[in-house]
Coordinates of C-alpha atoms in Angstrom, one line a residue:
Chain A
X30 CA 0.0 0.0 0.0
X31 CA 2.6 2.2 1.2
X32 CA 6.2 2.2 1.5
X33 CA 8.7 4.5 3.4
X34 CA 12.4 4.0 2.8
X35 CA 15.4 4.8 4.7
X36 CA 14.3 8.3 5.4
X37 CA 16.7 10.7 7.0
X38 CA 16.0 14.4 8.2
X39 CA 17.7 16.6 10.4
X40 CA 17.1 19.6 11.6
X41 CA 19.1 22.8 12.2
X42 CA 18.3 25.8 15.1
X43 CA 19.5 28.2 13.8
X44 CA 22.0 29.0 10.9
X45 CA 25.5 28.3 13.2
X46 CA 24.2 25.0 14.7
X47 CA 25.2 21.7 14.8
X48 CA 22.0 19.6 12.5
X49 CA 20.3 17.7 15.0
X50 CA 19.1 14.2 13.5
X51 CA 15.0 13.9 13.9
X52 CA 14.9 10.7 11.4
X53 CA 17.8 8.5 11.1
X54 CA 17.2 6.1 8.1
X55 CA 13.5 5.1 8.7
X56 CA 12.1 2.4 6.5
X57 CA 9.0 0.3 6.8
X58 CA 6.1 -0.6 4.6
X59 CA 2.2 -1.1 4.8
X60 CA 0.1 -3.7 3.3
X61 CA -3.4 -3.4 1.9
X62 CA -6.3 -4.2 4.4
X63 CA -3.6 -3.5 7.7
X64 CA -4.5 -1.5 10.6
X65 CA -0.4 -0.7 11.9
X66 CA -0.4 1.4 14.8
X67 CA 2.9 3.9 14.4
X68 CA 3.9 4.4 18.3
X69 CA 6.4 6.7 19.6
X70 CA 6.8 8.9 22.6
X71 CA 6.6 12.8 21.9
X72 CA 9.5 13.9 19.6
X73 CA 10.5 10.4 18.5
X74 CA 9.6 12.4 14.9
X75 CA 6.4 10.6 13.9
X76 CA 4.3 13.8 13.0
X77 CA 7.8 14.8 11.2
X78 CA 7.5 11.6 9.5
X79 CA 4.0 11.9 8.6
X80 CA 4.1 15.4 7.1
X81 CA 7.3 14.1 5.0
X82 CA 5.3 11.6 3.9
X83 CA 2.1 13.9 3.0
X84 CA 4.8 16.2 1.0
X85 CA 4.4 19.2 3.7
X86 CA 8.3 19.2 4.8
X87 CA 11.2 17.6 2.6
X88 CA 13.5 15.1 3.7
X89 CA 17.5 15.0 3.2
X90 CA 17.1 11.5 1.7
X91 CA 15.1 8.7 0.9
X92 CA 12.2 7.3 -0.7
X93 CA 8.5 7.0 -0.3
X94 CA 6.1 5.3 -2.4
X95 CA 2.3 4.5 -2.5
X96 CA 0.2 2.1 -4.7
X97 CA 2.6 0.6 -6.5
X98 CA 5.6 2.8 -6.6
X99 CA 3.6 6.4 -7.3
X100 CA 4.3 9.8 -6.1
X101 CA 2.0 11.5 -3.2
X102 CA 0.0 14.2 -5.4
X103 CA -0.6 11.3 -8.3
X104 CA -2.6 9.5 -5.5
X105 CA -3.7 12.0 -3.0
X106 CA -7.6 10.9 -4.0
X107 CA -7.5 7.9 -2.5
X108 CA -5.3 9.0 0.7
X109 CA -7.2 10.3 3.7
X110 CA -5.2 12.2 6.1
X111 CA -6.1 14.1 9.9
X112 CA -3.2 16.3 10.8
X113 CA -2.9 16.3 14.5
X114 CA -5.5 18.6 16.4
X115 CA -7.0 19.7 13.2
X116 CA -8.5 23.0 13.2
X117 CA -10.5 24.7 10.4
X118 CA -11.5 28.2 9.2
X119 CA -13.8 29.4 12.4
X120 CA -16.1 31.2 10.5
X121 CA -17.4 28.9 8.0
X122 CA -20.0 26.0 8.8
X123 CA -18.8 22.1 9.9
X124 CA -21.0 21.7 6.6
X125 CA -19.2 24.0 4.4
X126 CA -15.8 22.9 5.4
X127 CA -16.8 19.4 5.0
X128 CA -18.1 20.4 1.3
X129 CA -14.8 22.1 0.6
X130 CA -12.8 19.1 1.4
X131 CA -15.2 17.1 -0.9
X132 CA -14.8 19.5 -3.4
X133 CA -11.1 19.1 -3.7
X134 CA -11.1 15.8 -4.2
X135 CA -13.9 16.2 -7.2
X136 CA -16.7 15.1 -5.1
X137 CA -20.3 15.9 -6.3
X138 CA -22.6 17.7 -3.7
X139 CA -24.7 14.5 -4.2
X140 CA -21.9 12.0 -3.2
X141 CA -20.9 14.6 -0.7
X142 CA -24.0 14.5 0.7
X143 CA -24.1 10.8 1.0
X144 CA -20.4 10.5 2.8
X145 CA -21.9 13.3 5.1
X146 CA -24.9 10.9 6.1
X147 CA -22.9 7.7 5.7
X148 CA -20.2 9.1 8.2
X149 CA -21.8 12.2 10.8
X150 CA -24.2 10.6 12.3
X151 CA -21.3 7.6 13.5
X152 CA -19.1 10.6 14.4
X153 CA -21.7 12.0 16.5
X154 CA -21.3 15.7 15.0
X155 CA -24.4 15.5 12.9
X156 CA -26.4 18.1 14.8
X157 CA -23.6 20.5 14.7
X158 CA -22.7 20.7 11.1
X159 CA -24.6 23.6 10.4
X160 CA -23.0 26.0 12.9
X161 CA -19.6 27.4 12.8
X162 CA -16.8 26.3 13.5
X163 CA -15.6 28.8 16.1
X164 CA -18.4 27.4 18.7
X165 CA -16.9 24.0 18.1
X166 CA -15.1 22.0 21.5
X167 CA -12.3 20.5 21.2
X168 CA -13.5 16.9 20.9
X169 CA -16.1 18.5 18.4
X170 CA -13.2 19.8 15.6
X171 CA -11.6 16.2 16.0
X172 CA -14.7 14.6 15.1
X173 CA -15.1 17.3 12.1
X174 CA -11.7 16.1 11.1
X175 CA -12.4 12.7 10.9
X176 CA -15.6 13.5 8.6
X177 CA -13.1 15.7 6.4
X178 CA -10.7 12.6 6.5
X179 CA -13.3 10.1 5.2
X180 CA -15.5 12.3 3.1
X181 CA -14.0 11.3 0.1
X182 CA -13.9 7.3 0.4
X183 CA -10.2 7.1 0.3
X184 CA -8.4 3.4 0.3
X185 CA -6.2 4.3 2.6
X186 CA -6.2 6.7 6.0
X187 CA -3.2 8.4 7.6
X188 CA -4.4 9.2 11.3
X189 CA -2.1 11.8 13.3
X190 CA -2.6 11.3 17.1
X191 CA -7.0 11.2 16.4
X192 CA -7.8 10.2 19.6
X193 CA -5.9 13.8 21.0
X194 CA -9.1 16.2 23.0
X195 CA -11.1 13.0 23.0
X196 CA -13.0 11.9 26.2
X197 CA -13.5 8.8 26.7
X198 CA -17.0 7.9 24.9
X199 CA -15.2 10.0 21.9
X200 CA -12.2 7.7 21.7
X201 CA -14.3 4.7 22.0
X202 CA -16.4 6.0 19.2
X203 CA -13.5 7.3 16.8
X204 CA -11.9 3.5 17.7
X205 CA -15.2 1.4 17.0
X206 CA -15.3 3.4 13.7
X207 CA -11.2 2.3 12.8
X208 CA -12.2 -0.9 13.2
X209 CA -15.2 -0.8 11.1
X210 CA -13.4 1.2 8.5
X211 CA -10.6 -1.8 8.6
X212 CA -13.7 -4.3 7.8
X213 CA -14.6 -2.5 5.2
X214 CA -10.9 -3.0 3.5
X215 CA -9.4 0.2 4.2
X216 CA -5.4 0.4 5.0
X217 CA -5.0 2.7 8.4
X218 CA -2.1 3.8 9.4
X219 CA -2.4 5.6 13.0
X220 CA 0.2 7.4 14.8
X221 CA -0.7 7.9 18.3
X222 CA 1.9 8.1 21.7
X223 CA -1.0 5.9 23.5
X224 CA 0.1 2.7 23.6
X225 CA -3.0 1.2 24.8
X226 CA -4.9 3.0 22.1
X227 CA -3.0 1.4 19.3
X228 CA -2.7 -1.9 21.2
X229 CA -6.8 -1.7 20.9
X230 CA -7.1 -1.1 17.5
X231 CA -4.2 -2.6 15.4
X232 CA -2.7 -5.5 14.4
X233 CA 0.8 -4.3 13.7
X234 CA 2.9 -1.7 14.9
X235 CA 5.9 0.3 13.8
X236 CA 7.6 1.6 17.2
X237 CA 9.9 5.1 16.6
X238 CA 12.2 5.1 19.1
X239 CA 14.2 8.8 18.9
X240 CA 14.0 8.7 14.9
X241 CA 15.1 5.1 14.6
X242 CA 12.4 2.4 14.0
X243 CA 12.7 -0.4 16.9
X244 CA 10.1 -2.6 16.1
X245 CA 7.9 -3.6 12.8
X246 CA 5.5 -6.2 12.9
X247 CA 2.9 -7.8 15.1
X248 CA 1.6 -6.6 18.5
X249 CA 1.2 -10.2 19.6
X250 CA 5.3 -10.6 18.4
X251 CA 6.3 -8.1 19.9
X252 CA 5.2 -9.0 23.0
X253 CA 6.0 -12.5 23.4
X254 CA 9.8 -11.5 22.0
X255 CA 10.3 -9.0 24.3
X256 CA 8.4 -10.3 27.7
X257 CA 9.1 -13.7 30.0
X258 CA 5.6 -14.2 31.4
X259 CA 5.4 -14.1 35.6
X260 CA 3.0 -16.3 37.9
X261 CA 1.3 -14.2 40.9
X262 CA 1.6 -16.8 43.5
X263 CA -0.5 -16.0 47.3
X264 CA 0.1 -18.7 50.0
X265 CA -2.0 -19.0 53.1
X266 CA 2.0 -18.5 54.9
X267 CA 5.4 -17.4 54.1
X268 CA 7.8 -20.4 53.4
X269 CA 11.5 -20.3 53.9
X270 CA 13.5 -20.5 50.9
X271 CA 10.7 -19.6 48.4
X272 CA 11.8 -15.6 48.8
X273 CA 14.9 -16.9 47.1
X274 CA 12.8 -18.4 44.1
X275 CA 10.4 -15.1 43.3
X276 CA 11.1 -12.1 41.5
X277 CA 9.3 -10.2 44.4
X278 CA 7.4 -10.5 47.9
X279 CA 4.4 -8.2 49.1
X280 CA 2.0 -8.8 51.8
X281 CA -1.5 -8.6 50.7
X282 CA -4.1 -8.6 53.7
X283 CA -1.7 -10.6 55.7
X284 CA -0.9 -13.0 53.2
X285 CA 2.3 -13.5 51.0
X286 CA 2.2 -12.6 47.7
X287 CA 4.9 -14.1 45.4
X288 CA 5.5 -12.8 42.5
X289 CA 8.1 -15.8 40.4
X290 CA 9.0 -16.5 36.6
X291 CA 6.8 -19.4 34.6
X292 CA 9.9 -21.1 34.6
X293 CA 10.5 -22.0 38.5
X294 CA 6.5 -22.5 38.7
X295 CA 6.8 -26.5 39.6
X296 CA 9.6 -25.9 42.2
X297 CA 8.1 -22.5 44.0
X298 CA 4.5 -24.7 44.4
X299 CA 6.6 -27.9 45.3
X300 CA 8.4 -26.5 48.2
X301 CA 5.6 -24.4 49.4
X302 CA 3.2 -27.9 49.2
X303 CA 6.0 -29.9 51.2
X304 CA 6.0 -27.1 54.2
X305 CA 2.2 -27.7 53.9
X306 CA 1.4 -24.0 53.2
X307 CA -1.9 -23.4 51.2
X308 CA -2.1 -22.1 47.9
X309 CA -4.6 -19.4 48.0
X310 CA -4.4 -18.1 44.5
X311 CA -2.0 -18.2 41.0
X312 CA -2.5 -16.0 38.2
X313 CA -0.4 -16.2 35.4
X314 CA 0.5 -12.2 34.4
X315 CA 1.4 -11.4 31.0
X316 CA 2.5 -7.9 30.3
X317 CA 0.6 -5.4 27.9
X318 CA 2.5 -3.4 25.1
X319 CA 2.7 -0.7 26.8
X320 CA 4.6 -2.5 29.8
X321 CA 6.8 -4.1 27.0
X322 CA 7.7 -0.5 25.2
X323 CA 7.5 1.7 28.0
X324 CA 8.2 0.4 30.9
X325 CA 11.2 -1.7 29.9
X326 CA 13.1 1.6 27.9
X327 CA 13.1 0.2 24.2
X328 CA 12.5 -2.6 22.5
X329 CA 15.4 -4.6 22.1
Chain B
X27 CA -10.2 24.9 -10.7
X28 CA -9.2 23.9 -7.6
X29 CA -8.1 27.2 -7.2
X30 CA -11.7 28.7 -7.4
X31 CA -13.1 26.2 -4.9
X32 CA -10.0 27.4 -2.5
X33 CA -11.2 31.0 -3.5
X34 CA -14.7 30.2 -3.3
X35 CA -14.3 29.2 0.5
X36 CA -11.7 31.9 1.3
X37 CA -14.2 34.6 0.2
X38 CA -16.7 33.0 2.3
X39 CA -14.5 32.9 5.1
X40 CA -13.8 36.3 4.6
X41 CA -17.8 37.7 4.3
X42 CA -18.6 35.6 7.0
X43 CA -15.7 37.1 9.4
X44 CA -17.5 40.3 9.1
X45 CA -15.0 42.4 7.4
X46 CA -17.6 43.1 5.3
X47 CA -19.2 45.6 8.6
X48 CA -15.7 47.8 8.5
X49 CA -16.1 48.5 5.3
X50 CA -20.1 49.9 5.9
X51 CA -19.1 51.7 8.9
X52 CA -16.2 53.3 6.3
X53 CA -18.7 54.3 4.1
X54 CA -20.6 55.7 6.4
X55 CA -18.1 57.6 7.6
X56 CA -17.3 58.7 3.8
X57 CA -20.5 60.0 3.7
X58 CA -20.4 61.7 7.2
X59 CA -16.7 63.4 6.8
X60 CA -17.9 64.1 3.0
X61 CA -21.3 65.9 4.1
X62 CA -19.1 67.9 6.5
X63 CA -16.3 69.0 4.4
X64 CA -18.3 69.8 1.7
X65 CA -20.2 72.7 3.9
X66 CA -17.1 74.2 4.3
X67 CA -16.0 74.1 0.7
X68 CA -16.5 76.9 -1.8
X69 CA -17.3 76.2 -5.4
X70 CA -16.5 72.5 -5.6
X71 CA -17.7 70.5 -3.0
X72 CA -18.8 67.2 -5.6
X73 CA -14.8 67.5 -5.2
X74 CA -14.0 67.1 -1.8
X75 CA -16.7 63.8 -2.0
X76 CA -14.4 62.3 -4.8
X77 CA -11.0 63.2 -3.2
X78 CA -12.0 61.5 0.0
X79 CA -14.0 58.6 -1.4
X80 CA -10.6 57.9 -3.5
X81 CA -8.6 58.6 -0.4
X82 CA -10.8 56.1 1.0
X83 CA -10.8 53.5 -1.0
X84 CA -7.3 53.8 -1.7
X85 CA -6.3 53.3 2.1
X86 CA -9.1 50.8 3.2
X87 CA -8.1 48.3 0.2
X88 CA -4.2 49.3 1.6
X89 CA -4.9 48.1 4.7
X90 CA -6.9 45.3 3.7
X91 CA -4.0 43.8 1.8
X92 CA -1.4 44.1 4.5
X93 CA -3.5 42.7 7.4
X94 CA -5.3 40.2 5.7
X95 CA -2.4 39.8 3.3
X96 CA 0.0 39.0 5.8
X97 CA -1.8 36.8 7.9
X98 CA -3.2 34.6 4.7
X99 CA -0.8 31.5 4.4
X100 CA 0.7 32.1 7.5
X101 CA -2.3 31.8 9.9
X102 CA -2.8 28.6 7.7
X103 CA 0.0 26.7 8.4
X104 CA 0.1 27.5 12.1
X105 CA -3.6 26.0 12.2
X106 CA -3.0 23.1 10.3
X107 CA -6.0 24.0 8.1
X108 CA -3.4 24.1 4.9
X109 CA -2.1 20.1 5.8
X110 CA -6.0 19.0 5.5
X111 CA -6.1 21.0 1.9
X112 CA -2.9 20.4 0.3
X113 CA -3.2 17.0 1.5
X114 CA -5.9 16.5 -1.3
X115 CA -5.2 16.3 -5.0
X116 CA -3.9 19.9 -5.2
X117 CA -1.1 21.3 -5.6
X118 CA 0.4 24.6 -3.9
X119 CA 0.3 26.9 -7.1
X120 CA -3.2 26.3 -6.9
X121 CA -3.9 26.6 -3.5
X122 CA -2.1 30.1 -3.3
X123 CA -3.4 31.5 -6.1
X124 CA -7.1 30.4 -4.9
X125 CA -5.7 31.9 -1.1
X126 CA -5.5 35.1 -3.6
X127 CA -8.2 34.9 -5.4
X128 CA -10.6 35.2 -2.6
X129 CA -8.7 38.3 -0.8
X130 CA -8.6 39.8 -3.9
X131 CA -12.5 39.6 -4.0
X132 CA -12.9 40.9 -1.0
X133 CA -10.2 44.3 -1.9
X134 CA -12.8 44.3 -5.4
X135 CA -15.7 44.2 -3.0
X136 CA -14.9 47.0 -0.5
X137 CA -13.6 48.8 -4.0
X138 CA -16.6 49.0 -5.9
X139 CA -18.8 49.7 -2.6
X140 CA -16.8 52.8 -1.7
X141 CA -17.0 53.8 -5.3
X142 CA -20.5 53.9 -4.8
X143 CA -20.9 55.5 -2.2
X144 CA -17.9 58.3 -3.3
X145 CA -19.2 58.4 -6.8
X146 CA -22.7 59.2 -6.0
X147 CA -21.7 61.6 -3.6
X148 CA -20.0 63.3 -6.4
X149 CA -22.7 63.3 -9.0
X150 CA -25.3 64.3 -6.4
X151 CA -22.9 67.3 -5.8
X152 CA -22.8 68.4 -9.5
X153 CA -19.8 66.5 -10.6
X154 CA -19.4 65.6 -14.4
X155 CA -18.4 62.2 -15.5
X156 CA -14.7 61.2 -16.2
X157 CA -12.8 58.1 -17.7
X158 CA -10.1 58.3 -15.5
X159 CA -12.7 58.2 -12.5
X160 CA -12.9 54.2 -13.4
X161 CA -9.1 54.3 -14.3
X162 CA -8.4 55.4 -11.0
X163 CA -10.8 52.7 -9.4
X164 CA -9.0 50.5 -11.1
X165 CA -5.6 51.1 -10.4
X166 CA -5.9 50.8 -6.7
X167 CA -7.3 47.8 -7.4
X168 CA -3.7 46.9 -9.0
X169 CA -2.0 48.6 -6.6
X170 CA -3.8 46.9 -3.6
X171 CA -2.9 43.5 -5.5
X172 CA 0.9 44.4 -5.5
X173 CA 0.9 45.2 -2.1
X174 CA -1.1 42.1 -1.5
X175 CA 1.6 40.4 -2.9
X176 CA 4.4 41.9 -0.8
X177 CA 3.3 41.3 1.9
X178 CA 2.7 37.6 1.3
X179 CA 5.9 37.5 -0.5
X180 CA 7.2 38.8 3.2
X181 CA 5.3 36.6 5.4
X182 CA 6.5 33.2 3.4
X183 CA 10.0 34.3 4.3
X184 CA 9.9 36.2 7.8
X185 CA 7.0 36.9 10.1
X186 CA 3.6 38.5 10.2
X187 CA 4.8 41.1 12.1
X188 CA 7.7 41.6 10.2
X189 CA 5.9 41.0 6.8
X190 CA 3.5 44.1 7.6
X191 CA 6.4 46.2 8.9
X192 CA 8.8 45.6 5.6
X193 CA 5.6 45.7 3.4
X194 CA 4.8 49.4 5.0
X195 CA 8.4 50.2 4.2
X196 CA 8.0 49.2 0.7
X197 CA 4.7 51.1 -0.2
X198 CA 6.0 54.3 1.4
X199 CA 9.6 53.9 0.1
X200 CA 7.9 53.3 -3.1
X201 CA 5.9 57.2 -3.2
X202 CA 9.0 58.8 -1.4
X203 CA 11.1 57.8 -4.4
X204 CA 8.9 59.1 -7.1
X205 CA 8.6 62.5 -4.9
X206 CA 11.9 62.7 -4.4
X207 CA 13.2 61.8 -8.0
X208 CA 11.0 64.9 -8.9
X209 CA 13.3 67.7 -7.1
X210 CA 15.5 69.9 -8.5
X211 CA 18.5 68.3 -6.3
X212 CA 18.1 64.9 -7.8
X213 CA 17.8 65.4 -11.0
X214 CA 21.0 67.5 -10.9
X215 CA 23.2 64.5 -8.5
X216 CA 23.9 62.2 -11.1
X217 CA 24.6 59.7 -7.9
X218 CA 21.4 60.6 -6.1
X219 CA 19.8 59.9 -9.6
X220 CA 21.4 56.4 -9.8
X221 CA 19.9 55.8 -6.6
X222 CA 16.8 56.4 -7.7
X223 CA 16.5 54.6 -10.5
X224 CA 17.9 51.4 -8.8
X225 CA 15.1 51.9 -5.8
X226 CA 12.3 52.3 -9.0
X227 CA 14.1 49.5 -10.2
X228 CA 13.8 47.2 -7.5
X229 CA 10.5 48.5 -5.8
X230 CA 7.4 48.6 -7.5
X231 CA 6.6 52.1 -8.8
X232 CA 3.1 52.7 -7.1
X233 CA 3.3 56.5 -7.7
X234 CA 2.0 55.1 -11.4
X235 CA -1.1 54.1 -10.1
X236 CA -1.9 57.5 -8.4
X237 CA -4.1 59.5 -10.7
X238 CA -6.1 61.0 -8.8
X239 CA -5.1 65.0 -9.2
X240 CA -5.7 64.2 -13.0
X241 CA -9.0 64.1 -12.1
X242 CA -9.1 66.6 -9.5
X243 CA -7.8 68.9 -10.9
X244 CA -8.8 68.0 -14.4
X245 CA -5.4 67.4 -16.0
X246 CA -5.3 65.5 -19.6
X247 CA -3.2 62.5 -19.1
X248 CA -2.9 60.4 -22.3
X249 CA -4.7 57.3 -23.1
X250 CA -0.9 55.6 -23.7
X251 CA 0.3 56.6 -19.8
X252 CA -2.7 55.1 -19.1
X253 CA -2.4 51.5 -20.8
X254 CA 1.4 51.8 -19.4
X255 CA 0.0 52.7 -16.0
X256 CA -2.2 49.0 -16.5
X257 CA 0.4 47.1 -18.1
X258 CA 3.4 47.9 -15.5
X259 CA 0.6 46.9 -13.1
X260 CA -0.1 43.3 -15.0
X261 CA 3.3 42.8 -15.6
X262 CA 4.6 43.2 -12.0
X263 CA 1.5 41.0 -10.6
X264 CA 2.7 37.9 -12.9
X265 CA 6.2 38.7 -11.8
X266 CA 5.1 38.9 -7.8
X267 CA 3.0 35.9 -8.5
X268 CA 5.7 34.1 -9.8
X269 CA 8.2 34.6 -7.0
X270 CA 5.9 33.9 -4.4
X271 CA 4.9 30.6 -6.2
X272 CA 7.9 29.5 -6.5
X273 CA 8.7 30.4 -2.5
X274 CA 6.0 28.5 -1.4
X275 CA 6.5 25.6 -3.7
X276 CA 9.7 24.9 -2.1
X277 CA 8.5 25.9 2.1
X278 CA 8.6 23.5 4.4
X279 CA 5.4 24.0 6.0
X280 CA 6.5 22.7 9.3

């Protein structure tokens, strides 16, 4: 569908500076019909990325390509892209700036018309389309946004951080609708610094890590490469030499609570059944992708 | 045609953000100021409404072009709204020149309504019809578009504040030349003469889109001075067009 390769961009201060390296050979690529999250924390250089990509900021080298080896412009039709906390000309209407966007991409008022049932009502910004934009919230402009995005049908949706001014029944709502949009076909590519969000939603992630990529592929890969699950283990009474075997020990309401590694499960429930100490509860633990990309620095 | 749509919506944008009431409490004004003048003029007062409904128009549209001007593709790319356009099948050219389109609508718009309201001040007063009274409408219509395009040319490579300051600098840099050129001084310092002729050179000449003591004062100026006046105009609109397109081809619009 897409396909970014070995970008590299680097900024300067000011004229005297030292360039300061924002992408440092970035390559990836998107198939048809994916949902890939694209996770970094702030300033890894996604939304740099992303506007390189839309043909808003140039890049020192590289290549990108979409539908089959074709320039941005040639294919800009089928591409829906939300810029990050999207904002629009105050005085016009939600309507009229959802026409104009139609418009551009040679939409009919008819087939405008149709998107604009098709897709306001999901978005929940139906009743405000006919008043302007400077009234608008927040959550309100994002949902405009995402109208503007898919007003045009496009094959395939570039998302910059959509779930940003959200509450929560919003980013339910915007995330129920990426998934429905994916069963319908359409390729999504969604850049968001929420891991749990993209965790949600997709089925394969690209992880920026201070302009380098540090992961491509599955969520599911990623996690099992990067984690060794851990068993939660709480006995009726502590047992000598078991503190030895776990990773950790907390006292929960009295009790022990063990945390130990899959691996040393049969020897840690051995030892604790010999000294006759009841096993209360076991729960095996396996991390989220946030825990694996956050909490544990970068992905290896 | 993408440009016309981008037009189409700027104009709108425009109306709708009520610039439109400045220019009716202007001409209100005009007509206030006029009424007033006039009772203290002897023997021409359908004058005084002209001078001051050119005067008018000439420094409404002036200021129209700087503020708005400089604020136009700025104020877009610090609110994203310019990555959700050009991010549909068009390209810059066309998005800037549809940018200009509908600002130059709105300078054509508060031009012909102070027009009316000068003009039939005038002929209410007695005054007799003239060629060069549509000339002169005209021309600060051109001359309102060069400045337009200044001051964009400035704001794509500085700031807004710094766009209006230069663009200010320009317009009156542009008239002081022309006044100065026409002392006795300059035209006998062959090095102050040089000078002058590089600054007409490299600043647009606005002084050739000032008619208005032609008419005033009822001065023939010939039909080819005229055509020059429009041409020079034309000419330095595709050239200021050009520049700034090709600015804002290449911008990073980060």
């Amino acid at each position: 569908m897409f396909e970014v390769k070995d970008i590299k961009k680097s900024y300067k201060s000011d004229f005297w500076s030292k360039p300061n390296d924002v992408l440092t050979g970035v390559s990836f690529s998107v198939e048809e019909g994916q949902v890939v999250g694209f996770l970094g924390a702030n300033g890894a250089g996604k939304t740099t990325l992303l506007k390189i990509m839309m043909g808003f900021s140039s890049m020192d080298s590289g290549e990108i390509h979409f539908f089959d080896h074709q320039e941005f412009k040639s294919v800009a039709k089928d591409i829906g892209y939300l810029p990050e906390r999207p904002y629009f000309y105050p005085h016009l209407t939600g309507r009229e700036m959802v026409e104009f966007m139609g418009t551009l991409c040679d939409f009919n008022s008819t087939a405008i018309n149709e998107n604009i049932n098709k897709y306001a009502k999901r978005l929940k910004i139906d009743f405000a389309l006919d008043r302007k934009i400077k009234g608008y919230s927040k959550g309100m402009l994002q949902r405009l946004g995402m109208l503007c995005t898919l007003i045009h049908n496009p094959r395939l949706i570039i998302l910059d951080e959509p779930l940003s001014g959200l509450d929560p029944q919003g980013r339910k709502d915007i995330k129920d609708l990426i998934v429905e949009l994916s069963n319908e076909g359409k390729t999504i590519f969604f850049s968001s610094h929420i891991v749990n969000d993209v965790e949600e939603v997709c089925e394969k992630v690209v992880v920026l890590d201070k302009g380098k990529i540090v992961y491509k592929g599955s969520i599911v890969d990623l996690i099992n490469e990067n984690s060794s699950q851990t068993v939660v283990v709480t006995l009726s009474r502590e047992v000598l030499g078991l503190k030895e075997l776990s990773l950790s020990l907390s006292n929960i309401n009295d009790k022990p609570v063990y945390t130990i590694k899959e691996s040393d499960r049969e020897e840690f429930l051995a030892i604790a059944l010999q000294n006759k100490s009841k096993v209360l509860k076991l729960v095996t633990s396996t991390p989220t992708l946030e825990e694996v990309v956050y909490s544990t620095g970068t992905v290896s | 045609m993408k440009s016309l749509t981008v037009a189409k919506y700027t104009f709108s944008e425009f109306i709708q953000s009520k610039v439109l009431y400045n220019i009716f409490f202007l001409s209100l004004g005009l007509l206030v100021l006029t009424y007033v003048a006039s009772e203290f003029t002897y023997g021409a007062p359908n004058k005084v409404a002209l001078d001051f409904g050119l005067g008018a128009a000439s420094i409404s549209t002036l200021l129209i072009s700087i503020f708005l001007g400089a604020n136009l593709i700025v104020r877009e790319i610090e609110n994203r709204t310019l990555y959700m356009i050009t991010s549909r099948p068009i390209t810059r050219t066309e998005f800037l020149l549809g940018k200009m389109i509908g600002l130059i609508g709105i300078v054509i718009i508060n031009t012909l309504i102070l027009a009316s309201v000068s003009l039939s001040l005038y002929f209410f007063l007695g005054g007799e019809w003239s060629n060069l009274i549509i000339f002169s409408f005209i021309f600060i219509i051109l001359e309102a578009i060069i400045v337009l395009l200044v001051v964009i040319l400035f704001s794509l490579v500085t700031n807004t504040i710094l766009a209006v300051v230069n663009t200010l600098v320009v317009y009156v840099s542009s008239y002081a030349i022309y006044e100065v050129g026409k002392t006795t001084f300059a035209s006998n310092n062959i090095v102050f003469k040089k000078m002058i002729e590089v600054g007409n050179f490299i600043l647009p000449s606005l002084s050739n889109f000032n008619i208005k003591e032609y008419i005033l004062y009822e001065k023939m100026i010939e039909t080819p001075n005229l055509l020059y006046g429009f041409s020079y105009g034309v000419v330095y609109i595709c050239f200021l067009l050009f520049i700034a397109i090709l600015i804002f081809n290449k911008k990073n619009l980060d």
